[in-house]
Amino acid sequence: MTTEGERTRPKAANARRAVVGRLSWGLADQAASSMGNFAVGIYVARSLGVTAFGVFSLAWVTYGVVLNVSRGLATDPLMVRFSGVPDVAWRGAVARSSGTALGVGAALGAACLVVGLALGDRMGPAFACLGVVLPGLLLQDAWRFAFFAAGAGRKAFVNDLVWGVALVPALVVAARVGSVAAFVLAWGGSAAVAAVCGCFQSRIRPRLTGAREWLRAHRDLGYRYLVENVSNSGAGQLRAYGLGAIVGVSAVGVVRGAELLLGPFTAVLMGLSLVTVAEAARVLRRAPQRLGKFCLLLGGGQAVAALFWGGALLLVPDRGGEFVLGGVWSAASDLIVPVTLGVAGAGLGTGAAAGLRALGAARRSLRSQLIASACYVIGGLGGAAAAGTAGSAWGVAAATVCGSAAWWLQLRSVLRERHQNPIPEVRTS
C-alpha cells in the first residue's frame, strides 16, 4: 500500500527537475544573447582602439537605461503577475506588454536620434544609429521575458540564437566599414530580425494600442519598477559619463574592457535573472516558507561563482588577454580584482531582489535600489576623483557590497511582516 509520503516524494522530485530545467534554459538563453554582445564588444575593442571603445561603451550604457525603462513598464509586471497563469491570460498580457515595449523603443529611439544628430563629431553617429535600432532591441527583449513567464525558455533560446546567426554577417560588414556607428547598426539590426521571429514563435502581434491599458492596470508596480530600474542603469550611466569627464573617455573603455572579462560569468548572472523572479513567484505560491532559503541559495551561489571566475582570470597570461582585448588588455587587467568583487556583490543582491519582486513589494524594492544606486554613483565618482580609473573600480566594488546589504535587510523585513500578516499577491488579468 502506497503511503502519503511515498506519493509526495515523486511530485517533489518532478518539481525540482522542472525548476532545474527552466533555470537551464535561462542560462542557455543568456549565453546565446551575451555571446553576441561580447562579440560586438571584442570587435570594437580590437578593431577601433580604446577611445572608440569608450564611445561605444557610452552608447551601450545609454541603451541600458532605455532597456530598463521598457522592463520596468512592460516586462517586469508581466513576470510578477503572469508567470504560470492560463494561456488565455498570458497571451492577452503579452500582446499589451510587448506593445508597450515597442512604444517605449519608438519614443525614446526618436529622442536618441535627435540627440545624436545634434551632437555630431565622434559620438553623434553612434547615438543616432542607436535611436534607429532601439525599437527592435526592446521588442526582442520583451519576447524573451514573455517566453520565460510562460515557462517556455526553449523559445527564448531559439530567438536569441536567431539573433546570433543574423549578427555574424552584420559584424563582417561592420568590420569592413570600421566605425562605431556601423557596429551599433549591426548589433541592433540583427536584434530586429529576432524580434520579427518572436512574433511568429508566439503567434502574437504586439498591440501598441494596448500600451495605455497595460500601464494603467499595472501602474502600482510599473512606475515603481521604472524608477527602480532607471536608477540602476542611470547610476551606471552617470558613473560612465562622470568617469569620462574626470579621467577621460579612454578610462570608460578600460572599465568596460575589465567588465568584458567577466562577461561569461555576467551572462550566467543575467541568464538566471530572467527566470529567478518567475521561479520565486512559483515558490511563493507553492511553498511560501521556502522563499527566503531559495533567495539565499540563489544569491550566495552567484557570489561564490563570481569569485572563482575572477580568480581564474588572474591566471590568464598577458598574451592570452591581448588576443581577446588587444591594446585594452594592459590597463583592463589591473582592474580584475575590484571588478570581480563588484560582480560578486551584485550577484549576492540579486537573490534578495528576486524575492522582493516575487512578493510584489515594489516600495521596498524601490527603496533598496535607490540606496544601491546612490552608493554606486558616490563610490564610482568619488573613487575616480581620488584615484582615477582604479579608484573608481574599487569604489564601485565597495558600493555593490553595501547595496547588497540593503536588499537583504529589506527582504528580511518583508518576510517577517508576511509571516505575521500573510496577504498573497495574485493577479491574472
Coordinates of N, CA, C and O in Angstrom, one line a residue, residues 133-282:
V133 N 17.8 51.7 -34.0 CA 17.6 50.3 -33.7 C 16.9 50.0 -32.4 O 16.6 48.8 -32.1
L134 N 16.6 51.0 -31.5 CA 16.1 50.7 -30.2 C 14.7 50.0 -30.3 O 14.5 49.1 -29.4
P135 N 13.8 50.3 -31.2 CA 12.5 49.6 -31.2 C 12.7 48.1 -31.3 O 12.1 47.3 -30.6
G136 N 13.6 47.7 -32.2 CA 13.8 46.2 -32.4 C 14.5 45.6 -31.2 O 14.1 44.5 -30.9
L137 N 15.4 46.3 -30.6 CA 16.1 45.8 -29.5 C 15.2 45.5 -28.3 O 15.2 44.5 -27.6
L138 N 14.3 46.5 -28.0 CA 13.4 46.4 -26.9 C 12.3 45.3 -27.2 O 11.9 44.6 -26.2
L139 N 11.8 45.2 -28.4 CA 10.8 44.2 -28.7 C 11.4 42.8 -28.6 O 10.7 41.9 -28.0
Q140 N 12.6 42.6 -29.0 CA 13.3 41.3 -28.9 C 13.4 40.9 -27.4 O 13.2 39.8 -27.0
D141 N 13.8 41.9 -26.6 CA 13.9 41.6 -25.1 C 12.5 41.3 -24.5 O 12.5 40.4 -23.7
A142 N 11.5 41.9 -25.0 CA 10.1 41.7 -24.5 C 9.7 40.2 -24.8 O 9.1 39.6 -23.9
W143 N 10.1 39.7 -25.9 CA 9.7 38.3 -26.2 C 10.4 37.3 -25.3 O 9.8 36.4 -24.8
R144 N 11.7 37.6 -24.9 CA 12.4 36.7 -24.0 C 11.7 36.6 -22.7 O 11.4 35.5 -22.2
F145 N 11.3 37.8 -22.1 CA 10.6 37.8 -20.9 C 9.2 37.1 -21.0 O 8.8 36.4 -20.0
A146 N 8.5 37.3 -22.1 CA 7.2 36.7 -22.3 C 7.4 35.1 -22.3 O 6.6 34.4 -21.6
F147 N 8.3 34.6 -23.0 CA 8.5 33.2 -23.0 C 8.9 32.6 -21.7 O 8.4 31.5 -21.3
F148 N 9.7 33.3 -20.9 CA 10.1 32.8 -19.6 C 8.9 32.9 -18.6 O 8.8 32.0 -17.7
A149 N 8.1 33.9 -18.8 CA 6.9 33.9 -17.9 C 6.0 32.7 -18.1 O 5.3 32.2 -17.2
A150 N 6.0 32.2 -19.4 CA 5.2 31.0 -19.7 C 5.9 29.7 -19.4 O 5.3 28.7 -19.6
G151 N 7.1 29.8 -18.9 CA 7.9 28.6 -18.7 C 8.4 28.0 -20.0 O 8.8 26.8 -20.0
A152 N 8.5 28.8 -21.1 CA 8.9 28.3 -22.4 C 10.3 28.8 -22.7 O 10.5 29.5 -23.7
G153 N 11.3 28.5 -21.9 CA 12.6 29.1 -22.0 C 13.3 28.6 -23.3 O 14.1 29.3 -23.9
R154 N 12.8 27.5 -23.9 CA 13.4 27.0 -25.1 C 13.1 28.0 -26.3 O 14.0 28.2 -27.1
K155 N 11.9 28.6 -26.3 CA 11.6 29.5 -27.3 C 12.5 30.8 -27.2 O 12.9 31.4 -28.2
A156 N 12.7 31.2 -26.0 CA 13.6 32.4 -25.8 C 15.0 32.1 -26.3 O 15.7 32.9 -26.9
F157 N 15.5 30.9 -26.0 CA 16.8 30.4 -26.5 C 16.9 30.4 -28.0 O 17.9 30.9 -28.6
V158 N 15.9 29.9 -28.7 CA 15.8 29.9 -30.1 C 15.8 31.3 -30.7 O 16.5 31.6 -31.7
N159 N 15.1 32.2 -30.0 CA 15.0 33.6 -30.5 C 16.4 34.2 -30.4 O 16.8 34.9 -31.4
D160 N 17.1 34.0 -29.3 CA 18.4 34.6 -29.2 C 19.4 33.9 -30.2 O 20.4 34.6 -30.6
L161 N 19.2 32.7 -30.5 CA 20.0 32.0 -31.5 C 19.8 32.6 -32.8 O 20.8 32.8 -33.6
V162 N 18.6 33.0 -33.2 CA 18.3 33.7 -34.4 C 19.1 35.0 -34.5 O 19.7 35.3 -35.5
W163 N 19.1 35.7 -33.4 CA 19.8 37.0 -33.3 C 21.3 36.7 -33.5 O 21.9 37.4 -34.3
G164 N 21.9 35.7 -32.9 CA 23.3 35.4 -33.1 C 23.6 35.1 -34.5 O 24.7 35.5 -35.0
V165 N 22.8 34.3 -35.2 CA 23.1 33.9 -36.5 C 23.0 35.1 -37.4 O 23.9 35.3 -38.3
A166 N 22.0 36.0 -37.2 CA 21.9 37.2 -38.0 C 23.0 38.2 -37.8 O 23.4 39.0 -38.7
L167 N 23.6 38.1 -36.6 CA 24.7 39.0 -36.2 C 26.0 38.8 -36.9 O 26.8 39.7 -37.2
V168 N 26.2 37.5 -37.3 CA 27.5 37.1 -37.9 C 27.8 37.9 -39.2 O 28.8 38.6 -39.3
P169 N 26.9 37.8 -40.2 CA 27.2 38.6 -41.5 C 27.1 40.1 -41.2 O 27.9 40.9 -41.8
A170 N 26.3 40.6 -40.2 CA 26.2 42.0 -39.9 C 27.6 42.5 -39.4 O 28.0 43.6 -39.7
L171 N 28.2 41.7 -38.5 CA 29.5 42.1 -38.0 C 30.6 42.1 -39.0 O 31.5 43.0 -39.0
V172 N 30.5 41.2 -40.0 CA 31.5 41.2 -41.1 C 31.4 42.5 -41.9 O 32.5 43.1 -42.2
V173 N 30.2 42.9 -42.2 CA 30.0 44.2 -42.9 C 30.5 45.4 -42.1 O 31.2 46.3 -42.5
A174 N 30.1 45.4 -40.7 CA 30.5 46.5 -39.9 C 32.1 46.6 -39.7 O 32.6 47.7 -39.7
A175 N 32.7 45.4 -39.7 CA 34.2 45.4 -39.6 C 34.8 46.1 -40.8 O 35.9 46.7 -40.8
R176 N 34.2 45.9 -42.0 CA 34.7 46.5 -43.2 C 34.5 48.0 -43.2 O 35.4 48.7 -43.7
V177 N 33.4 48.4 -42.7 CA 33.1 49.8 -42.6 C 34.1 50.5 -41.6 O 34.6 51.6 -41.8
G178 N 34.2 49.8 -40.4 CA 35.2 50.3 -39.5 C 34.8 51.5 -38.7 O 35.7 52.4 -38.4
S179 N 33.6 51.6 -38.2 CA 33.2 52.7 -37.4 C 32.3 52.2 -36.2 O 31.7 51.1 -36.3
V180 N 32.2 53.0 -35.2 CA 31.3 52.6 -34.0 C 29.9 52.5 -34.5 O 29.1 51.6 -34.1
A181 N 29.4 53.5 -35.3 CA 28.1 53.5 -35.8 C 27.7 52.2 -36.5 O 26.6 51.7 -36.4
A182 N 28.6 51.8 -37.3 CA 28.4 50.5 -38.1 C 28.1 49.3 -37.2 O 27.3 48.5 -37.4
F183 N 28.9 49.3 -36.1 CA 28.7 48.2 -35.2 C 27.4 48.3 -34.4 O 26.8 47.3 -34.1
V184 N 27.0 49.5 -34.1 CA 25.7 49.7 -33.4 C 24.6 49.2 -34.3 O 23.7 48.5 -33.9
L185 N 24.7 49.6 -35.6 CA 23.6 49.2 -36.6 C 23.6 47.6 -36.8 O 22.6 47.0 -36.9
A186 N 24.8 47.0 -36.8 CA 24.9 45.6 -37.0 C 24.2 44.9 -35.8 O 23.5 43.9 -35.9
W187 N 24.6 45.3 -34.6 CA 24.0 44.7 -33.4 C 22.5 44.9 -33.3 O 21.8 44.0 -33.0
G188 N 22.0 46.1 -33.5 CA 20.6 46.4 -33.3 C 19.8 45.8 -34.5 O 18.7 45.4 -34.3
G189 N 20.3 45.9 -35.7 CA 19.6 45.4 -36.9 C 19.4 43.9 -36.8 O 18.3 43.4 -37.1
S190 N 20.4 43.2 -36.3 CA 20.2 41.7 -36.2 C 19.2 41.4 -35.1 O 18.5 40.4 -35.1
A191 N 19.1 42.3 -34.0 CA 18.1 42.1 -33.0 C 16.7 42.2 -33.6 O 15.7 41.6 -33.1
A192 N 16.5 43.2 -34.5 CA 15.2 43.4 -35.2 C 14.8 42.1 -35.9 O 13.6 41.8 -35.9
V193 N 15.7 41.4 -36.5 CA 15.4 40.1 -37.2 C 14.8 39.2 -36.2 O 13.8 38.5 -36.4
A194 N 15.4 39.1 -35.0 CA 14.9 38.2 -34.0 C 13.6 38.6 -33.4 O 12.8 37.8 -33.0
A195 N 13.4 39.9 -33.3 CA 12.1 40.5 -32.9 C 11.0 40.0 -33.8 O 9.9 39.7 -33.3
V196 N 11.2 40.1 -35.1 CA 10.2 39.6 -36.0 C 9.9 38.1 -35.9 O 8.8 37.7 -35.9
C197 N 11.0 37.4 -35.7 CA 10.9 35.9 -35.4 C 10.0 35.7 -34.2 O 9.3 34.7 -34.2
G198 N 10.2 36.5 -33.2 CA 9.4 36.3 -31.9 C 7.9 36.4 -32.2 O 7.1 35.7 -31.5
C199 N 7.5 37.2 -33.1 CA 6.1 37.3 -33.5 C 5.6 36.0 -34.0 O 4.4 35.6 -33.7
F200 N 6.4 35.4 -34.9 CA 6.0 34.1 -35.4 C 6.0 33.0 -34.4 O 5.1 32.1 -34.4
Q201 N 7.0 33.0 -33.5 CA 7.1 32.0 -32.4 C 5.9 32.0 -31.5 O 5.3 31.0 -31.1
S202 N 5.5 33.2 -31.1 CA 4.4 33.3 -30.1 C 3.0 33.4 -30.8 O 2.0 33.1 -30.1
R203 N 3.0 33.7 -32.1 CA 1.8 33.9 -32.8 C 0.9 35.0 -32.1 O -0.3 35.0 -32.0
I204 N 1.7 36.0 -31.7 CA 1.1 37.2 -31.0 C 1.6 38.5 -31.7 O 2.8 38.6 -31.9
R205 N 0.7 39.4 -32.0 CA 1.1 40.7 -32.6 C 1.1 41.7 -31.5 O 0.1 41.9 -30.8
P206 N 2.2 42.4 -31.3 CA 2.3 43.5 -30.3 C 1.2 44.5 -30.5 O 0.9 45.0 -31.6
R207 N 0.5 44.9 -29.4 CA -0.6 45.8 -29.5 C -0.2 47.2 -29.0 O -0.2 47.4 -27.8
L208 N 0.2 48.1 -29.9 CA 0.6 49.4 -29.4 C -0.6 50.1 -28.8 O -0.4 50.9 -27.8
T209 N -1.8 49.8 -29.3 CA -3.0 50.5 -28.7 C -3.3 50.0 -27.3 O -4.0 50.6 -26.6
G210 N -2.7 48.8 -26.9 CA -2.9 48.3 -25.6 C -1.9 48.8 -24.5 O -2.1 48.5 -23.4
A211 N -1.0 49.7 -25.0 CA 0.0 50.2 -24.0 C -0.6 51.0 -22.9 O -0.3 50.8 -21.7
R212 N -1.5 51.9 -23.2 CA -2.2 52.7 -22.2 C -2.9 51.9 -21.2 O -2.8 52.1 -20.0
E213 N -3.6 50.9 -21.7 CA -4.4 50.0 -20.8 C -3.4 49.2 -19.9 O -3.7 49.0 -18.7
W214 N -2.3 48.7 -20.4 CA -1.3 48.0 -19.7 C -0.7 48.9 -18.6 O -0.6 48.5 -17.4
L215 N -0.3 50.1 -18.9 CA 0.3 51.0 -18.0 C -0.7 51.4 -16.8 O -0.3 51.4 -15.7
R216 N -2.0 51.5 -17.2 CA -3.0 51.9 -16.2 C -3.2 50.7 -15.3 O -3.3 50.9 -14.0
A217 N -3.3 49.5 -15.8 CA -3.7 48.3 -15.0 C -2.5 48.0 -14.0 O -2.8 47.4 -13.0
H218 N -1.3 48.3 -14.4 CA -0.2 47.8 -13.6 C 0.7 49.0 -13.1 O 1.9 48.8 -12.8
R219 N 0.0 50.2 -12.9 CA 0.8 51.3 -12.5 C 1.3 51.2 -11.1 O 2.3 51.8 -10.7
D220 N 0.7 50.3 -10.3 CA 1.1 50.2 -8.9 C 2.5 49.5 -8.8 O 3.3 49.8 -7.9
L221 N 2.8 48.7 -9.8 CA 4.1 48.1 -9.9 C 5.0 48.8 -10.9 O 6.2 49.0 -10.7
G222 N 4.4 49.1 -12.1 CA 5.2 49.6 -13.2 C 6.0 50.8 -13.0 O 7.2 50.9 -13.3
Y223 N 5.4 51.8 -12.3 CA 6.1 53.1 -12.2 C 7.1 53.0 -11.1 O 8.2 53.6 -11.2
R224 N 6.9 52.1 -10.1 CA 8.0 51.9 -9.1 C 9.1 51.2 -9.7 O 10.3 51.5 -9.4
Y225 N 8.8 50.1 -10.5 CA 9.9 49.4 -11.2 C 10.6 50.3 -12.2 O 11.8 50.1 -12.4
L226 N 9.9 51.2 -12.8 CA 10.5 52.1 -13.7 C 11.6 53.0 -13.0 O 12.7 53.0 -13.4
V227 N 11.2 53.6 -11.9 CA 12.2 54.4 -11.1 C 13.3 53.5 -10.6 O 14.5 53.9 -10.7
E228 N 13.0 52.3 -10.2 CA 14.0 51.4 -9.6 C 15.0 51.0 -10.7 O 16.2 51.1 -10.5
N229 N 14.5 50.6 -11.9 CA 15.3 50.1 -13.0 C 16.2 51.3 -13.5 O 17.4 51.1 -13.8
V230 N 15.6 52.5 -13.7 CA 16.3 53.6 -14.3 C 17.3 54.1 -13.3 O 18.4 54.5 -13.7
S231 N 17.0 54.0 -12.0 CA 18.1 54.4 -11.0 C 19.3 53.4 -11.1 O 20.4 53.8 -10.9
N232 N 19.0 52.2 -11.4 CA 20.1 51.2 -11.5 C 20.9 51.5 -12.7 O 22.1 51.7 -12.6
S233 N 20.3 51.5 -13.9 CA 21.1 51.7 -15.1 C 21.5 53.2 -15.2 O 22.6 53.5 -15.7
G234 N 20.7 54.1 -14.7 CA 21.1 55.5 -14.7 C 22.4 55.8 -13.8 O 23.2 56.6 -14.2
A235 N 22.5 55.0 -12.8 CA 23.7 55.1 -11.9 C 24.9 54.7 -12.8 O 26.0 55.3 -12.7
G236 N 24.8 53.6 -13.5 CA 25.9 53.2 -14.4 C 26.2 54.2 -15.5 O 27.4 54.5 -15.8
Q237 N 25.2 54.9 -16.0 CA 25.4 55.9 -17.0 C 26.1 57.1 -16.4 O 27.0 57.7 -17.0
L238 N 25.6 57.6 -15.2 CA 26.3 58.7 -14.5 C 27.7 58.4 -14.2 O 28.6 59.3 -14.4
R239 N 28.0 57.2 -13.8 CA 29.4 56.8 -13.5 C 30.2 56.8 -14.7 O 31.4 57.3 -14.7
A240 N 29.7 56.3 -15.9 CA 30.4 56.3 -17.1 C 30.7 57.7 -17.6 O 31.8 58.1 -18.0
Y241 N 29.7 58.6 -17.7 CA 29.9 59.9 -18.1 C 30.8 60.7 -17.2 O 31.6 61.5 -17.6
G242 N 30.6 60.5 -15.9 CA 31.4 61.2 -14.9 C 32.9 60.7 -15.0 O 33.8 61.6 -14.9
L243 N 33.1 59.4 -15.2 CA 34.5 58.9 -15.3 C 35.1 59.5 -16.6 O 36.3 59.9 -16.6
G244 N 34.3 59.6 -17.7 CA 34.8 60.2 -18.9 C 35.2 61.7 -18.7 O 36.2 62.1 -19.2
A245 N 34.4 62.4 -17.9 CA 34.7 63.8 -17.6 C 35.9 64.0 -16.7 O 36.7 64.9 -16.9
I246 N 36.0 63.1 -15.7 CA 37.1 63.3 -14.7 C 38.4 62.7 -15.2 O 39.5 63.4 -15.1
V247 N 38.4 61.6 -15.8 CA 39.6 60.9 -16.2 C 39.8 61.0 -17.7 O 41.0 61.1 -18.2
G248 N 38.8 60.8 -18.5 CA 38.9 60.7 -19.9 C 38.0 59.6 -20.5 O 37.7 58.6 -19.9
V249 N 37.6 59.8 -21.8 CA 36.8 58.8 -22.5 C 37.5 57.4 -22.5 O 36.9 56.3 -22.4
S250 N 38.8 57.4 -22.7 CA 39.6 56.1 -22.7 C 39.4 55.4 -21.4 O 39.4 54.1 -21.4
A251 N 39.2 56.0 -20.3 CA 39.0 55.3 -19.0 C 37.7 54.6 -19.0 O 37.6 53.5 -18.4
V252 N 36.7 55.1 -19.7 CA 35.4 54.3 -19.8 C 35.7 53.0 -20.6 O 35.1 52.0 -20.2
G253 N 36.5 53.1 -21.6 CA 36.8 51.9 -22.4 C 37.6 50.9 -21.6 O 37.4 49.7 -21.7
V254 N 38.5 51.4 -20.7 CA 39.3 50.5 -19.8 C 38.3 49.7 -18.9 O 38.4 48.5 -18.7
V255 N 37.4 50.5 -18.2 CA 36.5 49.8 -17.3 C 35.6 48.8 -18.0 O 35.3 47.7 -17.5
R256 N 35.1 49.2 -19.2 CA 34.3 48.3 -20.0 C 35.0 47.1 -20.4 O 34.5 46.0 -20.4
G257 N 36.3 47.2 -20.7 CA 37.1 46.1 -21.0 C 37.3 45.1 -19.9 O 37.2 43.9 -20.1
A258 N 37.5 45.7 -18.7 CA 37.5 44.8 -17.5 C 36.2 44.1 -17.2 O 36.2 42.9 -16.9
E259 N 35.1 44.8 -17.5 CA 33.8 44.2 -17.3 C 33.6 43.1 -18.4 O 32.9 42.1 -18.1
L260 N 34.1 43.3 -19.6 CA 34.0 42.2 -20.6 C 34.7 40.9 -20.2 O 34.3 39.8 -20.5
L261 N 35.8 41.1 -19.4 CA 36.5 39.9 -18.9 C 35.6 39.0 -18.0 O 35.8 37.8 -17.9
L262 N 34.7 39.7 -17.3 CA 33.7 39.0 -16.5 C 32.5 38.6 -17.3 O 31.5 38.1 -16.7
G263 N 32.5 38.9 -18.6 CA 31.3 38.7 -19.4 C 30.7 37.3 -19.4 O 29.5 37.2 -19.2
P264 N 31.5 36.2 -19.5 CA 30.8 34.9 -19.4 C 30.1 34.6 -18.1 O 29.0 34.1 -18.1
F265 N 30.7 35.1 -17.0 CA 30.0 34.9 -15.7 C 28.8 35.8 -15.6 O 27.8 35.5 -15.1
T266 N 29.0 37.1 -16.1 CA 27.9 38.0 -16.1 C 26.7 37.5 -16.9 O 25.5 37.7 -16.6
A267 N 27.0 36.7 -18.0 CA 26.0 36.1 -18.7 C 25.2 35.1 -17.9 O 24.0 35.0 -18.0
V268 N 25.9 34.4 -17.0 CA 25.2 33.4 -16.1 C 24.3 34.2 -15.2 O 23.1 33.8 -15.0
L269 N 24.8 35.3 -14.6 CA 24.0 36.1 -13.7 C 22.8 36.6 -14.3 O 21.7 36.5 -13.8
M270 N 22.9 37.2 -15.5 CA 21.8 37.7 -16.2 C 20.8 36.7 -16.7 O 19.6 36.9 -16.7
G271 N 21.4 35.5 -17.1 CA 20.5 34.4 -17.5 C 19.6 33.9 -16.4 O 18.4 33.7 -16.6
L272 N 20.2 33.8 -15.2 CA 19.4 33.5 -14.0 C 18.4 34.5 -13.7 O 17.2 34.2 -13.3
S273 N 18.7 35.8 -13.9 CA 17.8 36.9 -13.6 C 16.5 36.8 -14.4 O 15.5 37.3 -14.0
L274 N 16.6 36.2 -15.6 CA 15.5 36.1 -16.5 C 14.4 35.2 -15.9 O 13.2 35.4 -16.2
V275 N 14.8 34.3 -15.1 CA 13.9 33.3 -14.6 C 13.7 33.3 -13.1 O 12.8 32.7 -12.6
T276 N 14.6 34.0 -12.4 CA 14.5 33.9 -10.9 C 13.3 34.5 -10.4 O 12.7 34.0 -9.4
V277 N 12.8 35.6 -10.9 CA 11.5 36.3 -10.4 C 10.4 35.3 -10.7 O 9.6 35.1 -9.8
A278 N 10.3 34.7 -11.8 CA 9.2 33.8 -12.1 C 9.3 32.6 -11.2 O 8.3 32.1 -10.7
E279 N 10.6 32.1 -11.0 CA 10.7 30.9 -10.1 C 10.4 31.3 -8.6 O 9.8 30.5 -7.9
A280 N 10.8 32.4 -8.2 CA 10.5 32.9 -6.9 C 9.0 33.0 -6.7 O 8.4 32.7 -5.6
A281 N 8.3 33.5 -7.7 CA 6.8 33.6 -7.7 C 6.2 32.2 -7.5 O 5.2 32.1 -6.8
R282 N 6.8 31.3 -8.2 CA 6.2 29.9 -8.1 C 6.5 29.3 -6.7 O 5.6 28.7 -6.2

